[in-house]
Coordinates of C-alpha atoms and ligand atoms in Angstrom, one line a residue:
M1 CA 0.0 0.0 0.0
L2 CA 1.4 3.4 -1.0
M3 CA -0.1 5.4 1.9
L4 CA 2.5 4.2 4.4
S5 CA 4.7 1.6 2.8
I6 CA 7.9 0.9 4.7
K7 CA 10.4 -0.1 2.0
E8 CA 11.2 -3.7 2.0
S9 CA 14.9 -4.2 2.3
A10 CA 16.0 -4.3 -1.3
V11 CA 17.3 -7.6 -2.8
A12 CA 20.6 -7.4 -4.5
S13 CA 20.2 -7.7 -8.2
S14 CA 22.4 -9.8 -10.4
F15 CA 22.5 -6.8 -12.7
S16 CA 26.0 -5.4 -12.9
I17 CA 26.1 -1.6 -12.2
Q18 CA 28.7 0.3 -14.1
R19 CA 29.2 2.9 -11.3
A20 CA 29.8 0.2 -8.7
S21 CA 33.5 -0.1 -9.0
G22 CA 35.4 -0.8 -5.7
S23 CA 34.6 -3.1 -2.9
P24 CA 32.2 -6.0 -3.1
S25 CA 30.0 -4.4 -0.4
R26 CA 29.8 -1.2 -2.4
M27 CA 28.8 -3.2 -5.5
A28 CA 26.1 -5.0 -3.5
T29 CA 24.7 -1.7 -2.2
A30 CA 24.7 -0.2 -5.7
A31 CA 22.9 -3.3 -7.1
A32 CA 20.4 -3.3 -4.3
L33 CA 19.7 0.4 -4.9
Y34 CA 19.2 -0.2 -8.6
A35 CA 16.8 -3.1 -7.9
R36 CA 14.5 -0.7 -6.1
V37 CA 14.1 1.7 -9.1
K38 CA 14.6 -0.5 -12.1
G39 CA 10.9 -0.6 -12.9
D40 CA 11.0 3.1 -13.3
I41 CA 14.4 4.3 -14.3
P42 CA 16.6 2.8 -17.1
Q43 CA 20.0 1.8 -15.9
I44 CA 21.7 4.4 -18.1
E45 CA 19.7 7.1 -16.4
W46 CA 20.3 5.7 -12.9
A47 CA 24.0 6.1 -13.5
S48 CA 23.6 9.8 -12.8
F49 CA 21.8 9.2 -9.5
A50 CA 23.8 6.2 -8.2
D51 CA 26.6 8.1 -6.5
D52 CA 24.2 10.3 -4.5
A53 CA 21.9 7.5 -3.7
E54 CA 24.8 5.4 -2.3
A55 CA 26.1 8.3 -0.3
I56 CA 22.5 8.9 1.2
E57 CA 22.3 5.3 2.2
R58 CA 25.6 5.5 4.0
L59 CA 24.8 8.9 5.7
K60 CA 21.4 7.6 6.9
V61 CA 23.2 4.9 8.9
E62 CA 25.9 7.3 10.2
R63 CA 23.3 9.9 11.3
G64 CA 20.6 7.6 12.5
A65 CA 18.3 9.2 9.9
I66 CA 15.2 8.3 7.9
V67 CA 13.9 9.8 4.8
L68 CA 10.2 10.5 4.6
A69 CA 9.1 11.3 1.1
H70 CA 5.8 12.6 -0.2
N71 CA 4.0 10.8 -3.1
Y72 CA 5.0 13.7 -5.4
Q73 CA 8.7 13.1 -5.1
T74 CA 10.5 12.0 -8.2
P75 CA 11.0 8.2 -8.7
E76 CA 14.8 8.3 -7.8
I77 CA 13.8 9.7 -4.4
F78 CA 10.4 7.9 -4.0
H79 CA 11.6 4.4 -5.0
G80 CA 15.3 5.0 -4.5
V81 CA 16.1 6.4 -1.1
A82 CA 12.9 7.0 0.8
D83 CA 12.3 4.8 3.9
I84 CA 8.7 5.9 4.2
V85 CA 6.5 7.3 1.4
G86 CA 2.9 8.6 1.7
D87 CA 0.4 11.4 1.7
S88 CA 0.5 14.3 4.2
L89 CA -1.4 12.3 6.8
A90 CA 0.9 9.3 6.6
L91 CA 4.0 11.4 6.8
A92 CA 2.6 13.2 9.9
R93 CA 1.7 9.9 11.6
E94 CA 5.1 8.5 10.8
A95 CA 6.9 11.6 12.0
A96 CA 5.0 11.3 15.3
E97 CA 6.0 7.7 15.8
T98 CA 9.6 7.3 14.5
D99 CA 12.4 6.7 16.8
A100 CA 15.1 7.9 14.3
D101 CA 17.3 10.7 15.6
V102 CA 17.0 12.6 12.3
I103 CA 14.1 13.0 9.9
V104 CA 14.8 14.2 6.4
L105 CA 11.6 15.4 4.9
A106 CA 11.6 15.0 1.1
G107 CA 8.6 17.2 0.6
V108 CA 7.6 20.8 1.2
H109 CA 8.2 23.1 4.2
F110 CA 4.9 22.7 5.9
M111 CA 5.4 18.9 6.0
A112 CA 8.8 19.3 7.6
E113 CA 7.4 21.8 10.1
T114 CA 4.6 19.4 11.0
A115 CA 7.2 16.7 11.6
K116 CA 9.1 19.1 13.9
I117 CA 5.9 20.1 15.8
L118 CA 5.2 16.4 16.5
N119 CA 8.8 15.6 17.3
P120 CA 10.4 18.7 18.9
T121 CA 13.4 16.9 20.3
K122 CA 14.4 15.4 16.9
T123 CA 16.4 17.0 14.2
V124 CA 14.2 17.6 11.2
L125 CA 16.0 18.5 8.0
I126 CA 14.5 19.9 4.8
P127 CA 16.8 19.7 1.8
D128 CA 15.6 23.1 0.4
A129 CA 14.0 25.6 2.8
L130 CA 12.4 27.4 -0.1
A131 CA 10.2 24.4 -0.9
G132 CA 6.9 26.2 -0.1
C133 CA 3.3 25.8 -1.0
S134 CA 0.8 28.3 -2.6
L135 CA -1.8 27.2 0.0
A136 CA 0.5 27.8 3.0
D137 CA 1.4 31.2 1.5
S138 CA -2.2 32.3 1.2
I139 CA -3.0 32.9 4.8
T140 CA -1.4 34.3 8.0
A141 CA -2.1 33.9 11.7
A142 CA -3.7 37.4 11.8
D143 CA -6.1 36.3 9.0
V144 CA -7.2 33.3 11.2
R145 CA -7.7 35.5 14.2
G146 CA -9.9 37.8 12.0
L147 CA -12.0 34.8 10.9
R148 CA -12.5 33.8 14.5
Q149 CA -13.6 37.2 15.4
A150 CA -16.0 37.4 12.4
H151 CA -17.5 34.0 13.2
P152 CA -17.4 33.5 17.0
G153 CA -18.0 29.9 18.2
V154 CA -17.5 28.3 14.7
P155 CA -14.7 25.8 14.9
I156 CA -11.6 26.4 12.7
I157 CA -10.4 23.3 10.7
T158 CA -7.1 24.1 9.1
Y159 CA -5.5 22.1 6.3
V160 CA -2.0 20.9 7.2
N161 CA -0.8 22.8 4.1
T162 CA -0.2 25.9 6.4
S163 CA 2.5 27.4 8.6
A164 CA 2.9 26.5 12.3
E165 CA 1.6 30.0 13.2
V166 CA -1.6 29.4 11.3
K167 CA -2.1 25.9 12.9
A168 CA -1.5 27.5 16.3
E169 CA -4.6 29.7 15.8
S170 CA -6.8 26.7 14.8
D171 CA -8.9 24.2 16.7
I172 CA -8.1 21.2 14.6
C173 CA -6.1 20.3 11.5
C174 CA -7.1 18.1 8.6
T175 CA -5.5 16.6 5.5
S176 CA -7.1 15.7 2.2
G177 CA -7.2 12.1 3.5
N178 CA -9.3 12.9 6.6
A179 CA -11.1 16.2 5.9
R180 CA -14.5 14.6 5.5
K181 CA -14.1 12.5 8.6
I182 CA -13.1 15.5 10.7
V183 CA -16.1 17.6 9.6
E184 CA -18.4 14.6 10.2
A185 CA -16.8 13.9 13.6
L186 CA -17.5 17.5 14.7
G187 CA -21.2 17.0 14.0
L188 CA -21.9 20.7 13.6
P189 CA -24.0 22.5 10.9
R190 CA -21.3 25.1 10.2
V191 CA -17.5 25.0 10.3
I192 CA -14.6 27.1 9.0
M193 CA -12.2 25.2 6.8
I194 CA -9.1 27.1 5.6
P195 CA -7.3 28.0 3.4
D196 CA -8.2 25.9 0.3
K197 CA -11.5 27.1 -1.1
Y198 CA -11.8 24.1 -3.4
L199 CA -11.2 21.5 -0.7
A200 CA -13.7 23.3 1.4
A201 CA -16.3 23.4 -1.4
N202 CA -15.7 19.7 -2.2
I203 CA -16.2 18.8 1.5
A204 CA -19.3 21.0 1.9
K205 CA -20.8 19.2 -1.1
E206 CA -19.9 15.7 0.3
T207 CA -21.1 16.4 3.8
G208 CA -23.9 18.9 3.4
V209 CA -22.3 21.0 6.2
E210 CA -22.0 24.8 5.7
V211 CA -18.3 25.5 5.2
I212 CA -16.9 29.0 5.5
T213 CA -13.5 29.2 3.8
W214 CA -10.6 31.3 2.6
D215 CA -9.5 32.4 -0.9
G216 CA -6.5 30.0 -1.1
A217 CA -5.8 27.4 -3.9
C218 CA -3.2 25.0 -4.9
E219 CA -1.4 26.4 -8.0
V220 CA -1.1 22.8 -9.4
H221 CA -4.6 21.5 -9.0
E222 CA -6.5 24.7 -9.8
R223 CA -5.1 24.5 -13.4
F224 CA -7.2 21.5 -14.2
T225 CA -10.6 22.1 -16.0
P226 CA -13.6 19.9 -16.9
S227 CA -12.6 20.3 -20.5
D228 CA -9.3 18.7 -19.7
I229 CA -11.2 15.7 -18.3
A230 CA -13.4 15.6 -21.4
Q231 CA -10.2 15.5 -23.6
Y232 CA -8.7 12.7 -21.5
R233 CA -11.9 10.6 -21.9
E234 CA -11.8 11.2 -25.6
A235 CA -8.1 10.3 -25.9
M236 CA -8.5 7.1 -23.9
P237 CA -12.0 5.8 -23.9
G238 CA -12.9 3.9 -20.7
V239 CA -10.2 5.7 -18.7
V240 CA -10.9 5.9 -15.0
V241 CA -10.4 9.6 -13.8
L242 CA -9.1 10.1 -10.3
A243 CA -8.9 13.7 -9.0
H244 CA -7.3 15.2 -5.9
P245 CA -9.8 17.2 -3.7
E246 CA -7.7 20.3 -4.2
C247 CA -9.2 20.4 -7.7
P248 CA -12.1 22.8 -8.4
P249 CA -15.5 21.1 -7.6
E250 CA -16.5 21.0 -11.3
V251 CA -13.3 18.9 -12.0
V252 CA -14.1 16.6 -9.1
A253 CA -17.7 16.3 -10.4
A254 CA -16.4 15.3 -13.9
S255 CA -14.1 12.6 -12.3
D256 CA -14.9 9.0 -11.2
F257 CA -13.2 9.2 -7.9
S258 CA -11.7 11.8 -5.6
G259 CA -9.3 11.3 -2.7
S260 CA -5.9 12.1 -1.3
T261 CA -2.7 11.1 -3.1
A262 CA -2.7 7.9 -1.0
A263 CA -6.3 7.2 -1.7
M264 CA -5.7 7.5 -5.4
A265 CA -2.8 5.2 -5.3
D266 CA -4.8 2.7 -3.2
Y267 CA -7.6 2.9 -5.7
V268 CA -5.3 1.9 -8.6
S269 CA -3.6 -1.0 -6.7
E270 CA -6.8 -2.4 -5.3
R271 CA -9.2 -2.0 -8.2
K272 CA -6.6 -2.4 -11.0
P273 CA -8.3 -0.3 -13.7
P274 CA -7.0 -1.1 -17.2
Q275 CA -6.6 2.6 -17.8
A276 CA -6.3 5.6 -15.5
V277 CA -5.5 9.2 -15.3
L278 CA -4.5 11.0 -12.0
I279 CA -5.6 14.6 -11.9
T280 CA -2.8 15.7 -9.7
E281 CA 1.0 16.5 -9.7
C282 CA 2.8 14.5 -12.4
S283 CA 5.4 12.5 -10.5
M284 CA 2.5 10.8 -8.8
A285 CA 1.6 8.9 -12.0
D286 CA 5.3 7.8 -12.5
N287 CA 5.4 6.4 -8.9
V288 CA 2.1 4.7 -9.1
A289 CA 2.7 3.3 -12.6
A290 CA 5.9 1.6 -11.5
L291 CA 4.0 -0.3 -8.8
N292 CA 1.0 -1.1 -11.1
P293 CA 2.1 -2.5 -14.4
Q294 CA -1.4 -3.8 -15.1
T295 CA -2.7 -0.2 -15.6
R296 CA -2.0 2.1 -18.6
F297 CA -1.7 5.7 -17.5
L298 CA -2.5 8.9 -19.4
R299 CA 0.1 11.3 -18.0
P300 CA -0.9 15.0 -18.1
C301 CA 1.9 16.9 -16.4
N302 CA 1.3 19.7 -14.0
L303 CA 4.4 20.0 -11.9
C304 CA 4.6 21.4 -8.3
P305 CA 7.6 23.7 -8.5
H306 CA 8.0 23.5 -4.7
M307 CA 8.1 19.7 -4.5
K308 CA 10.6 19.7 -7.4
R309 CA 13.1 21.8 -5.4
I310 CA 13.9 18.5 -3.6
T311 CA 16.6 16.5 -5.3
L312 CA 18.9 13.6 -4.5
K313 CA 21.8 16.0 -4.3
G314 CA 19.8 18.1 -1.9
I315 CA 19.1 15.2 0.3
R316 CA 22.7 14.2 0.3
H317 CA 23.8 17.7 1.1
A318 CA 21.2 17.9 4.0
L319 CA 22.6 14.8 5.6
E320 CA 26.3 15.8 5.0
T321 CA 25.8 19.3 6.5
M322 CA 22.8 18.6 8.8
T323 CA 21.1 21.6 7.2
V324 CA 18.5 23.0 6.9
A325 CA 17.3 22.1 10.3
V326 CA 13.6 23.2 10.8
E327 CA 12.9 25.1 14.0
V328 CA 9.6 26.2 15.4
D329 CA 9.1 28.6 18.3
P330 CA 8.2 26.3 21.3
L331 CA 5.1 28.3 22.3
I332 CA 3.8 28.3 18.7
A333 CA 4.7 24.6 18.4
A334 CA 2.8 23.6 21.5
R335 CA -0.4 25.3 20.3
A336 CA 0.0 24.0 16.7
R337 CA 0.6 20.5 18.1
A338 CA -2.7 20.6 19.9
A339 CA -4.5 21.1 16.6
V340 CA -2.4 18.4 14.9
D341 CA -2.9 16.0 17.8
A342 CA -6.7 16.7 17.7
M343 CA -6.6 15.6 14.1
L344 CA -4.5 12.5 14.7
A345 CA -6.8 11.4 17.5
I346 CA -9.7 11.3 15.0
Ligands
13P401 P1 -1.9 14.7 0.1 O1 -2.1 14.9 1.6 O2 -3.2 14.1 -0.6 O3 -0.7 13.9 -0.2 O4 -1.8 16.1 -0.6 C1 -0.7 17.0 -0.3 C2 -0.5 18.0 -1.2 O5 0.2 18.9 -1.1 C3 -1.4 17.9 -2.4 O6 -1.1 18.9 -3.3
SF4_402 FE1 1.2 23.0 -2.3 FE2 -0.2 22.4 -4.5 FE3 2.5 21.9 -4.3 FE4 0.7 20.4 -2.9 S1 0.9 20.5 -5.1 S2 2.7 21.4 -2.2 S3 -0.8 22.0 -2.4 S4 1.5 23.9 -4.3

């Protein structure tokens, strides 16, 4: 299952790896690493990644580190060096439970910050501190205080794609994987769900609850339109269309299924549709396709520029230099943690 799959220890392949000159153990490591990615990356391409991937494996042992990678990471990270892969919810859960000394978060800044909030005594590294998110950038803590004042008594559900300061002003967090469940668990006729106006509209439609929201959007998912979906259906008749709930409601309505990145991956691995298209960030289809050879994918490509700031070289550098370590003001972290813990409890 993709949501939280701890990588099986890779089996050494009999394939001979050109870069693996040197000791037999180095050659075994290189072969084992290639075995993880060979469904996805031709050997000739892997040659440009092998050196960094081997260094990362060695550094993980030396530093007592694990690499948590989001489903949007490129295949050489996702299949090659990640210990845990998943959606935002799975990464938060794993960050809360790991006993590793160091967490390298191969994802965007709010994910690393969430890991630090849940694990204040651990070192949490992000390979590129500028890996942001258009949703997180759309709202400030002062904005949340303004909403609370404008709607006294209405609970504030905050998407994890936000800063620690924004979480700290909230009652409870949610991810795309549990937003519906959280709204239903509150059992109220009216809630505030911020900052993604599309996620909020999709959840309002699903639950019948009145949802007050904010004018934020994901710059990747808001680009999809119903006419894109019509074109995919025409190009590949019978294709199953799976859309992320950060897409506009009319895109979700034109799709066959909507769910978090993990839910989409699970749908493909469990139902094995002959043809599918994932209406989300484009590395996702590469990663899911490698695990599901039975399904043919249409691969429209909307890249998340923030996710793509994370590279193998960046992960290696983070482990070599132990930078960039994510820090959160302890008072803010404690309040943000209460909102994240409330979510994890549900
Ligand atoms: P998921 O929680 O579904 O993985 O989504 C995170 C994200 O940033 C989607 O754009
Ligand atoms: Fe943020 Fe969208 Fe990128 Fe996800 S895909 S990190 S929501 S900008």
